């Protein structure tokens, strides 16, 4: 059984290529895709919105869900818009560009090619759309993700057919796993060549079927206004995600007069959007709170847009807060009730709290394996309350005792209203908070100090202090990513941009470009500092985007923690493979800088690389050099690269080995030790 979006009356071919007509059904909602991969798929595929176990939505509740969804659609109204063609026919490519304008898009990331040239020509005719020309399609989709993550708006990228489209694949998978609202548009060969193995033809809707929330192959120029309207709606409603629109070149060239008032055809999808939470469900949560002694909030990416409601809930209850990698900033990390990050590299106090809790309030999370470790041991003593917008996630990995399928924000608003009317006893959980404070004191964040070398943890602390904790931080993937999550403390949401679920190396620099484009201080946009905390291995994977930063004068500061190795893999080699190095050293084979201490053995030379791209840069090797260099980096207009040489033997701690539980937590040691 497969759930489908209701497509009655639709003439658009959403992914069916001529020689693939026997493929599986294509009009599928994000929910049904996720559900097919879970043990609970039968229950989740019900055609009505899921409420509590064994119940279905009433017509009134469905109407409420539709109104809620419509409000979400109207949350980004287009600015004053004038048809520059005055009602005359225009090319399909111009209809596409105007449809983007009507969605309020002002910045996108596009790289031209043969099958998308018409779109780029149309972009030059737009007075409101700005294209950031990244130097690789993977760079452009990561940039679109960065833009979406810091603004909450739908990120947009455009690529040509064939290799241009396939270069977007990693970014689409990344956006799906991290629930990023994204619309990716690809050029395609003309309709008559589809299925003939034409030049630069790939069946991109088939390739991306399992890594998009939905996708379209547009076979009629008149469908473009509706398809774009639907794509943006799908991308940002429910659980956000990526939508791909594939547009054949002959469709781009066809003349037509667009119908901008065409209705969306998504009644099936809308009927499955979760309604507002029921009062009775929220009362059950409050009842559970009244019976608990050791509750813990476990909050994730679903709380990013519910930060104010979350803080109010904590004021009402006094419950300690542990955040996932994707949830950082949802609750101020400087707050006494903040336990920081939990999971594999989370704090001892956060993991202790979950291990000892008698009530776990899971808000906007999916019980990822990097959080839970050994699943049966995770929160084994606790009743579990799970609030999430995606019904496929409820009880997927961990059975929920109380489940609410809803957006976290209205759920917290409802809980706060109840708690105002019937407050909990004063200081109900003060003893529990004091116990966790004791754990914090016993196991503080700690790392070896040195007067001779720059410790990576210390380097991030210096950056945090120099930016007053107000920068937008992007990262690649690896040790530097975990250290950034641990030592750069976030006080507000949408300042932390990282690849969580997929763990895509090379994410840091291009996502920083997207963030910098969103907050460049021009045309009424706010100005914010953007710093890419990166590792040398991760940075190399998309280093070509230094050209984009330089040419577009985007104020992207690259803060590279350079240890000449794939640090996270080295850490696992040290711990579990007797320090046997299996292709994790990235420098010259003839001489290793950490041994020779000769600056000529640092490879590659990022300072020279930056110079070649016209980007100011500096290398620091001693602690005394770091702080002045950070000041210089922040004071320099435009992009800047700071190469910070750090030891390769440092380990990210604490650490719970994969598949382990709280009892297996590691709090000391590095590459100097033998395991």
XYZ file of C-alpha atoms in Angstrom:
675
model
C 0.000 0.000 0.000
C 1.257 3.469 -0.840
C -0.175 6.816 0.205
C -0.345 9.376 -2.557
C -0.912 13.053 -3.003
C -4.298 13.542 -4.609
C -3.452 14.382 -8.198
C -6.831 14.193 -9.863
C -6.968 16.521 -12.813
C -3.181 16.956 -12.954
C -1.493 16.892 -16.356
C 2.023 17.165 -14.985
C 4.192 14.081 -15.215
C 5.877 13.973 -11.832
C 8.824 11.826 -12.613
C 7.423 9.268 -15.080
C 9.892 8.907 -17.921
C 8.774 7.086 -21.081
C 10.846 3.969 -20.555
C 10.103 3.907 -16.866
C 6.328 3.888 -16.939
C 6.272 0.652 -14.978
C 8.154 2.199 -12.087
C 6.555 2.574 -8.671
C 3.901 5.308 -8.208
C 5.436 8.749 -8.166
C 2.978 11.146 -6.523
C 3.981 10.396 -2.951
C 4.055 12.611 0.057
C 7.113 12.983 2.241
C 5.235 11.207 5.002
C 4.584 8.095 2.942
C 8.230 7.860 1.857
C 9.424 7.997 5.422
C 6.729 5.629 6.585
C 7.686 2.934 4.101
C 10.996 2.681 5.933
C 9.516 2.213 9.400
C 8.036 -0.645 11.350
C 4.863 1.366 11.894
C 4.021 2.018 8.266
C 0.541 0.522 8.309
C -0.701 2.820 11.059
C 1.012 5.899 9.604
C -0.409 5.468 6.118
C -3.962 6.133 7.237
C -5.537 8.698 4.926
C -6.541 10.914 7.829
C -4.334 12.919 10.149
C -2.935 10.908 13.032
C -3.982 12.089 16.477
C -3.691 9.670 19.350
C -3.465 5.892 19.103
C -6.639 4.423 17.761
C -8.270 7.745 16.839
C -8.960 9.555 13.575
C -9.403 13.206 12.827
C -12.946 14.534 12.668
C -14.081 16.749 9.818
C -13.772 19.766 12.124
C -10.193 18.809 12.982
C -9.365 18.304 9.312
C -10.771 21.739 8.562
C -8.556 23.144 11.313
C -5.569 21.362 9.775
C -6.350 22.810 6.365
C -6.686 26.314 7.811
C -3.364 25.841 9.600
C -1.758 24.689 6.361
C -3.240 27.609 4.437
C -1.861 30.001 7.033
C 1.563 28.446 6.511
C 1.228 29.032 2.781
C 0.282 32.657 3.335
C 3.188 33.238 5.737
C 5.420 34.383 2.887
C 3.251 36.603 0.657
C 4.947 37.895 -2.495
C 5.991 41.519 -2.516
C 4.277 43.999 -4.821
C 4.625 42.332 -8.171
C 4.050 43.683 -11.678
C 3.907 41.563 -14.815
C 6.649 43.044 -16.993
C 5.115 41.304 -20.039
C 1.760 43.053 -19.551
C -0.218 39.885 -20.156
C 1.560 38.978 -23.406
C 2.842 35.427 -24.063
C 6.361 34.744 -22.805
C 8.761 31.805 -22.701
C 8.340 29.030 -20.162
C 11.679 30.069 -18.640
C 10.272 33.550 -18.010
C 7.135 32.036 -16.482
C 9.388 30.028 -14.144
C 11.371 33.099 -13.096
C 8.220 35.129 -12.540
C 6.748 32.268 -10.485
C 9.846 32.437 -8.266
C 9.398 36.190 -7.929
C 5.787 35.668 -6.877
C 6.965 33.272 -4.155
C 9.034 36.095 -2.677
C 12.395 34.694 -3.793
C 15.100 37.343 -3.988
C 18.270 35.217 -3.816
C 19.043 31.917 -5.481
C 22.072 29.807 -6.360
C 22.391 28.630 -9.956
C 25.069 27.293 -12.308
C 24.281 27.369 -16.049
C 24.501 24.627 -18.656
C 23.029 23.646 -21.978
C 19.660 22.530 -20.625
C 19.251 25.488 -18.257
C 20.552 28.359 -20.414
C 17.031 29.589 -21.103
C 16.413 29.914 -17.358
C 19.591 31.942 -16.905
C 18.656 34.198 -19.797
C 15.312 34.767 -18.086
C 17.058 35.506 -14.800
C 18.881 38.385 -16.481
C 15.488 39.889 -17.307
C 14.408 39.919 -13.657
C 15.002 43.083 -11.651
C 14.431 41.450 -8.256
C 16.224 38.092 -8.393
C 19.901 37.848 -7.475
C 21.910 34.807 -8.526
C 24.974 33.739 -6.550
C 27.159 31.861 -9.038
C 28.733 29.058 -7.031
C 31.534 27.148 -8.758
C 30.041 23.671 -8.340
C 26.468 22.408 -8.190
C 27.102 20.726 -4.846
C 28.336 24.083 -3.604
C 25.160 25.784 -4.817
C 22.763 23.359 -3.126
C 24.734 23.512 0.139
C 24.594 27.315 -0.163
C 20.814 27.123 -0.658
C 20.631 24.962 2.476
C 22.673 27.477 4.432
C 20.380 30.265 3.250
C 17.306 28.268 4.290
C 18.698 27.271 7.679
C 19.503 30.823 8.784
C 16.367 32.492 7.373
C 13.702 29.800 7.675
C 12.727 30.579 4.074
C 12.793 28.152 1.149
C 16.253 27.891 -0.391
C 16.395 27.764 -4.209
C 19.035 26.334 -6.513
C 19.129 25.664 -10.264
C 21.303 23.276 -12.249
C 21.482 21.926 -15.760
C 20.678 18.370 -16.815
C 22.895 15.303 -16.542
C 25.984 15.884 -14.388
C 24.672 19.237 -13.193
C 21.570 17.557 -11.812
C 23.415 14.575 -10.325
C 25.796 16.956 -8.548
C 22.765 18.070 -6.516
C 22.067 14.569 -5.188
C 24.110 14.798 -1.967
C 22.502 18.136 -1.124
C 18.998 16.769 -1.684
C 19.697 13.837 0.635
C 21.205 16.230 3.162
C 18.160 18.516 3.059
C 15.781 15.571 3.436
C 17.514 14.228 6.538
C 17.822 17.672 8.155
C 14.288 18.785 7.154
C 15.462 21.811 5.160
C 12.887 23.617 2.946
C 14.429 23.591 -0.503
C 13.323 23.811 -4.135
C 15.854 22.477 -6.636
C 15.156 23.194 -10.311
C 16.928 21.240 -13.024
C 17.019 21.683 -16.749
C 16.233 18.549 -18.762
C 16.726 17.515 -22.376
C 13.799 18.285 -24.714
C 10.769 16.054 -24.266
C 11.350 14.143 -27.506
C 14.812 13.105 -26.294
C 13.736 11.896 -22.867
C 14.486 8.191 -22.612
C 16.853 8.134 -25.627
C 20.108 8.479 -23.643
C 20.542 11.920 -25.121
C 23.563 14.097 -24.372
C 23.602 15.053 -20.692
C 20.370 13.207 -20.007
C 19.778 11.615 -16.623
C 16.371 10.595 -15.251
C 16.853 12.871 -12.269
C 13.331 12.408 -10.890
C 14.007 8.675 -10.738
C 17.467 9.165 -9.268
C 16.135 11.434 -6.515
C 12.861 9.683 -5.787
C 13.878 8.453 -2.323
C 15.767 11.591 -1.288
C 13.159 14.258 -1.984
C 9.892 15.087 -0.313
C 8.357 15.251 -3.788
C 9.485 15.794 -7.378
C 8.025 16.897 -10.708
C 8.814 16.450 -14.378
C 6.927 19.280 -16.102
C 5.511 18.166 -19.455
C 3.187 21.127 -20.140
C 4.278 24.762 -20.054
C 0.901 25.741 -18.597
C 1.644 23.680 -15.487
C 4.619 25.800 -14.426
C 2.693 28.301 -12.215
C 0.874 25.522 -10.362
C 3.944 23.301 -10.014
C 6.092 26.080 -8.542
C 3.296 27.100 -6.179
C 2.945 23.482 -5.037
C 6.705 22.951 -4.784
C 7.132 25.850 -2.370
C 4.087 24.807 -0.374
C 5.332 21.232 -0.047
C 8.855 22.348 0.830
C 7.825 24.509 3.773
C 4.702 22.854 5.208
C 4.463 19.812 7.440
C 7.933 18.465 7.972
C 10.011 20.679 5.636
C 12.106 19.094 2.931
C 13.476 19.312 -0.599
C 11.320 19.334 -3.740
C 12.802 18.871 -7.205
C 11.308 20.360 -10.392
C 12.691 19.020 -13.688
C 12.005 21.283 -16.666
C 12.712 20.102 -20.263
C 14.431 22.641 -22.478
C 11.643 22.783 -25.051
C 9.164 23.597 -22.268
C 11.444 26.470 -21.260
C 11.337 27.762 -24.843
C 7.573 27.395 -25.405
C 5.509 30.599 -25.445
C 2.486 30.771 -23.160
C 0.385 33.163 -21.107
C 0.509 32.052 -17.472
C -2.544 31.654 -15.256
C -1.278 32.916 -11.904
C -4.589 32.175 -10.181
C -4.440 28.444 -10.824
C -5.232 26.387 -7.726
C -2.915 23.879 -6.148
C -3.959 20.250 -6.456
C -2.784 18.887 -3.098
C -5.954 17.978 -1.244
C -4.636 14.508 -0.409
C -1.427 15.901 1.039
C -3.263 18.586 2.972
C -5.647 16.046 4.477
C -2.664 14.259 5.990
C -1.094 17.351 7.522
C -1.338 17.002 11.305
C -4.029 19.160 12.900
C -3.483 21.383 15.904
C -2.916 19.353 19.082
C -5.981 18.329 21.042
C -6.454 19.830 24.483
C -6.908 16.346 25.952
C -3.497 15.287 24.650
C -1.802 18.285 26.232
C -3.587 17.643 29.522
C -2.117 14.141 29.544
C 1.359 15.671 29.248
C 0.692 18.037 32.155
C -0.635 15.103 34.172
C 2.613 13.245 33.468
C 4.579 16.301 34.629
C 2.683 16.329 37.916
C 3.644 12.708 38.512
C 7.328 13.103 37.623
C 10.337 13.789 39.839
C 13.115 13.777 37.231
C 11.819 15.130 33.914
C 14.128 16.140 31.061
C 13.421 18.057 27.852
C 15.043 16.476 24.786
C 14.699 19.079 22.021
C 15.782 18.979 18.395
C 15.520 20.733 15.060
C 11.731 20.809 15.298
C 12.075 23.385 18.098
C 14.114 25.917 16.111
C 11.012 27.989 15.350
C 9.522 27.444 18.809
C 12.364 28.915 20.836
C 10.268 31.529 22.649
C 7.582 28.993 23.524
C 10.239 26.567 24.739
C 11.800 29.187 27.013
C 8.385 30.036 28.420
C 7.682 26.347 29.063
C 10.962 26.021 30.969
C 10.073 29.111 33.037
C 6.768 27.472 33.975
C 8.294 24.100 34.825
C 11.973 24.432 35.721
C 12.795 21.343 33.644
C 16.429 20.933 32.470
C 16.995 21.028 28.707
C 19.211 18.778 26.567
C 19.555 19.696 22.891
C 20.459 17.667 19.824
C 23.055 18.769 17.286
C 20.231 20.106 15.100
C 18.458 21.818 17.978
C 21.342 23.945 19.265
C 20.217 27.501 19.930
C 16.570 26.579 20.501
C 17.260 27.121 24.207
C 20.028 29.475 25.427
C 23.069 27.406 26.328
C 24.083 29.974 28.928
C 20.929 29.267 30.959
C 21.495 27.388 34.262
C 18.965 24.767 33.153
C 20.786 24.121 29.871
C 22.514 20.738 29.799
C 24.087 21.448 26.386
C 24.182 18.747 23.717
C 23.338 15.103 24.383
C 24.331 11.974 22.516
C 27.597 10.482 21.303
C 29.622 13.643 21.979
C 27.184 15.288 24.373
C 27.979 16.415 27.897
C 28.064 13.958 30.774
C 25.289 15.913 32.503
C 22.956 15.737 29.481
C 23.461 12.020 29.016
C 23.237 11.389 32.765
C 19.957 13.293 32.879
C 18.394 11.214 30.119
C 19.722 8.012 31.675
C 18.201 8.798 35.095
C 15.040 10.619 33.952
C 11.607 9.306 34.863
C 9.941 11.455 32.174
C 11.466 12.331 28.798
C 9.794 15.158 26.880
C 10.967 14.626 23.293
C 10.132 17.693 21.207
C 10.819 17.839 17.474
C 13.283 14.942 17.497
C 13.607 11.578 15.759
C 15.611 9.492 18.268
C 18.619 9.354 15.949
C 21.220 6.656 16.653
C 23.915 9.272 17.362
C 21.695 10.487 20.197
C 20.364 7.228 21.554
C 23.299 4.867 21.162
C 22.110 1.510 22.486
C 18.413 2.023 21.916
C 17.083 -0.282 24.632
C 19.265 1.461 27.224
C 18.286 5.002 26.193
C 15.918 6.624 28.705
C 15.122 3.124 29.956
C 13.665 4.436 33.247
C 11.486 7.106 31.657
C 7.981 7.492 30.358
C 8.337 9.069 26.937
C 6.300 11.960 25.577
C 6.950 12.468 21.859
C 5.758 15.586 20.023
C 6.638 15.688 16.339
C 5.055 16.924 13.134
C 5.891 13.747 11.201
C 3.665 10.775 12.101
C 6.286 8.385 10.725
C 8.677 9.391 13.507
C 6.255 8.733 16.367
C 7.291 5.449 18.014
C 9.534 4.594 15.037
C 12.685 3.963 17.087
C 11.462 4.343 20.654
C 7.910 3.612 21.786
C 6.125 6.740 23.014
C 3.817 6.490 26.020
C 2.161 9.791 25.108
C 2.329 10.909 21.484
C 1.222 14.157 19.878
C 1.493 14.430 16.101
C 1.726 18.189 15.743
C 4.025 21.078 15.080
C 5.963 21.683 18.301
C 5.118 25.378 18.438
C 1.322 25.138 18.862
C 1.846 22.178 21.213
C 4.070 24.283 23.476
C 1.681 27.222 23.201
C -1.128 24.983 24.406
C 0.962 23.553 27.239
C 1.977 27.039 28.360
C -1.657 28.111 28.442
C -2.590 25.155 30.655
C 0.380 25.757 32.962
C -0.588 29.409 33.370
C -4.055 28.371 34.478
C -2.958 25.432 36.649
C 0.717 25.936 37.523
C 2.962 23.187 38.816
C 4.057 23.318 42.473
C 6.776 25.915 42.977
C 10.300 24.480 42.554
C 8.782 21.087 41.761
C 12.017 19.884 40.179
C 14.569 21.960 42.107
C 16.147 18.899 43.739
C 16.583 17.258 40.336
C 18.145 20.413 38.866
C 20.510 20.596 41.843
C 21.523 16.966 41.277
C 22.363 17.736 37.659
C 24.329 20.826 38.707
C 26.427 18.483 40.812
C 27.116 16.322 37.758
C 28.110 19.441 35.805
C 30.589 20.348 38.552
C 32.013 16.836 38.673
C 32.298 16.475 34.890
C 32.828 19.921 33.363
C 33.771 20.388 29.727
C 37.501 19.828 29.761
C 40.503 19.452 27.468
C 44.324 19.531 27.846
C 45.799 23.016 28.087
C 49.024 24.000 26.363
C 51.257 27.052 26.119
C 53.076 25.676 23.075
C 50.398 24.475 20.636
C 46.916 25.692 19.776
C 44.316 23.342 21.172
C 41.300 23.231 18.835
C 38.797 23.523 21.695
C 40.595 26.580 23.034
C 40.684 28.115 19.537
C 36.883 27.916 19.295
C 36.516 29.452 22.747
C 38.650 32.398 21.616
C 36.485 32.815 18.523
C 33.352 32.686 20.679
C 34.679 35.442 22.932
C 35.844 37.664 20.075
C 32.448 37.416 18.338
C 30.509 37.779 21.621
C 28.707 34.586 20.708
C 26.760 36.462 18.026
C 28.171 34.944 14.842
C 26.419 32.557 12.515
C 28.562 29.426 12.631
C 28.716 26.914 9.798
C 30.807 23.749 9.822
C 32.006 20.880 7.728
C 31.832 17.407 9.232
C 34.301 15.857 11.643
C 36.029 16.691 14.912
C 35.878 20.436 14.276
C 32.094 20.144 13.918
C 31.710 18.494 17.327
C 34.100 20.930 19.014
C 32.162 23.842 17.505
C 28.927 22.349 18.877
C 30.518 21.951 22.302
C 32.488 25.173 22.731
C 30.604 27.824 20.763
C 27.566 28.528 22.947
C 24.398 29.569 21.123
C 21.824 31.799 22.754
C 19.316 31.939 19.894
C 18.195 29.747 16.981
C 19.236 29.864 13.334
C 22.840 30.747 14.102
C 24.086 27.153 13.837
C 24.383 25.624 10.357
C 25.711 22.099 10.013
C 25.095 18.829 8.190
C 23.583 16.578 10.832
C 21.773 13.533 9.487
C 23.864 12.897 6.372
C 27.158 14.249 7.710
C 28.306 15.755 4.402
C 31.940 16.811 4.351
C 32.428 19.974 2.322
C 29.263 21.548 3.738
C 30.919 24.359 5.713
C 32.149 26.888 3.135
C 29.215 26.813 0.677
C 26.622 26.895 3.473
C 28.484 29.919 4.863
C 28.083 31.591 1.461
C 24.334 31.071 1.684
C 24.221 32.507 5.198
C 26.390 35.480 4.190
C 24.158 36.173 1.178
C 21.137 36.244 3.489
C 22.738 38.669 5.954
C 25.023 40.874 3.868
C 23.659 44.214 5.083
C 22.558 45.253 1.566
C 19.136 46.286 0.255
C 17.610 46.363 3.715
C 19.013 42.989 4.787
C 20.511 42.665 8.251
C 24.295 42.316 8.617
C 25.621 39.339 10.577
C 29.074 37.826 11.027
C 29.381 34.415 9.350
C 32.237 32.077 10.266
C 32.883 28.667 8.739
C 34.627 26.571 11.400
C 36.107 23.859 9.232
C 38.636 21.051 9.120
C 41.312 20.800 6.467
C 39.837 17.590 4.997
C 36.272 18.885 4.877
C 37.300 22.311 3.572
C 39.143 20.791 0.605
C 35.987 19.137 -0.666
C 34.450 22.464 -1.733
C 37.400 24.857 -1.566
C 36.537 26.118 -5.080
C 33.819 28.222 -3.438
C 36.516 30.651 -2.299
C 36.086 32.022 -5.815
C 32.391 32.660 -5.157
C 33.165 34.384 -1.863
C 35.784 36.596 -3.494
C 33.877 37.540 -6.654
C 30.576 38.188 -4.875
C 32.374 39.864 -1.951
C 30.552 37.707 0.587
C 31.828 38.216 4.117
C 32.592 34.585 4.812
C 35.317 33.985 7.384
C 37.000 30.577 7.056
C 38.423 29.368 10.384
C 40.264 26.157 9.489
C 41.399 23.831 12.287
C 44.199 22.208 10.319
C 45.579 18.954 11.725
C 46.604 17.445 8.365
C 44.426 14.399 9.040
C 40.864 13.139 8.851
C 40.626 13.776 12.570
C 37.430 11.949 13.494
C 38.492 8.805 11.665
C 41.915 9.066 13.318
C 40.173 9.208 16.710
C 38.330 5.972 15.945
C 41.576 4.421 14.687
C 43.217 5.344 17.998
C 40.361 3.964 20.087
C 39.304 0.861 18.182
C 42.002 -0.033 15.607
C 45.214 0.190 17.661
C 46.132 3.508 16.003
C 46.666 1.847 12.620
C 46.536 4.674 10.068
C 44.417 3.605 7.106
C 44.608 6.495 4.614
C 43.692 9.191 7.115
C 46.832 11.325 6.717
C 46.223 14.092 4.174
C 49.682 15.645 3.909
C 52.813 14.795 1.955
C 53.978 11.233 2.308
C 57.636 12.285 2.341
C 57.368 14.366 5.502
C 54.715 14.900 8.165
C 54.491 18.407 9.568
C 53.671 17.180 13.074
C 56.984 15.338 13.061
C 59.261 17.702 11.143
C 57.725 20.988 12.401
C 58.887 22.430 9.088
C 56.357 24.887 7.682
C 57.222 23.685 4.157
C 55.675 20.316 5.039
C 52.198 21.757 5.640
C 50.092 20.467 2.760
C 48.173 21.883 1.066
C 49.164 25.476 1.651
C 45.787 27.095 2.329
C 47.363 30.550 2.553
C 48.670 30.284 -0.999
C 45.370 28.806 -2.114
C 43.495 31.767 -0.667
C 45.961 34.133 -2.317
C 45.262 32.496 -5.686
C 41.549 33.225 -5.209
C 42.231 36.781 -4.048
C 41.144 36.102 -0.472
C 43.155 37.626 2.424
C 44.610 34.970 4.714
C 46.986 34.137 7.541
C 48.408 31.066 9.250
C 48.881 30.825 13.028
C 50.894 28.153 14.842
C 51.332 29.443 18.395
C 48.681 30.350 21.001
C 50.002 33.880 21.292
C 49.225 34.501 17.605
C 45.619 33.348 17.630
C 43.649 36.135 19.266
C 45.228 38.973 17.237
C 44.652 36.937 14.077
C 40.967 36.456 14.921
C 40.618 40.206 15.441
C 42.232 40.825 12.058
C 39.964 38.271 10.375
C 36.812 39.853 11.785
C 37.969 43.379 10.953
C 38.842 42.595 7.325
C 36.026 43.383 4.851
C 34.928 40.513 2.624
C 36.090 36.903 2.879
C 39.098 35.845 4.935
C 40.882 32.539 5.571
C 42.609 31.825 8.892
C 44.643 28.607 8.883
C 44.963 27.441 12.509
C 47.481 24.629 12.965
C 46.382 22.199 15.687
C 47.606 18.795 16.930
C 46.105 15.695 15.342
C 46.078 13.598 18.515
C 43.245 15.432 20.253
C 40.003 13.473 20.726
C 36.445 14.779 20.895
C 35.266 13.978 24.420
C 32.990 12.942 26.030
C 32.332 10.031 23.708
C 29.848 7.177 23.824
C 31.044 4.540 21.333
C 28.589 3.628 18.591
C 25.965 1.241 19.904
C 26.968 1.952 23.492
C 25.037 3.378 26.392
C 25.639 5.884 29.168
C 27.665 3.351 31.157
C 30.177 3.213 28.271
C 30.901 6.953 28.225
C 34.566 7.964 27.741
C 35.754 11.191 29.358
C 39.547 11.148 29.052
C 42.424 10.184 26.792
C 43.844 11.146 23.407
C 46.121 9.816 20.692
C 49.085 9.611 23.047
C 47.423 6.765 24.925
C 47.334 3.103 23.956
C 43.906 1.446 23.949
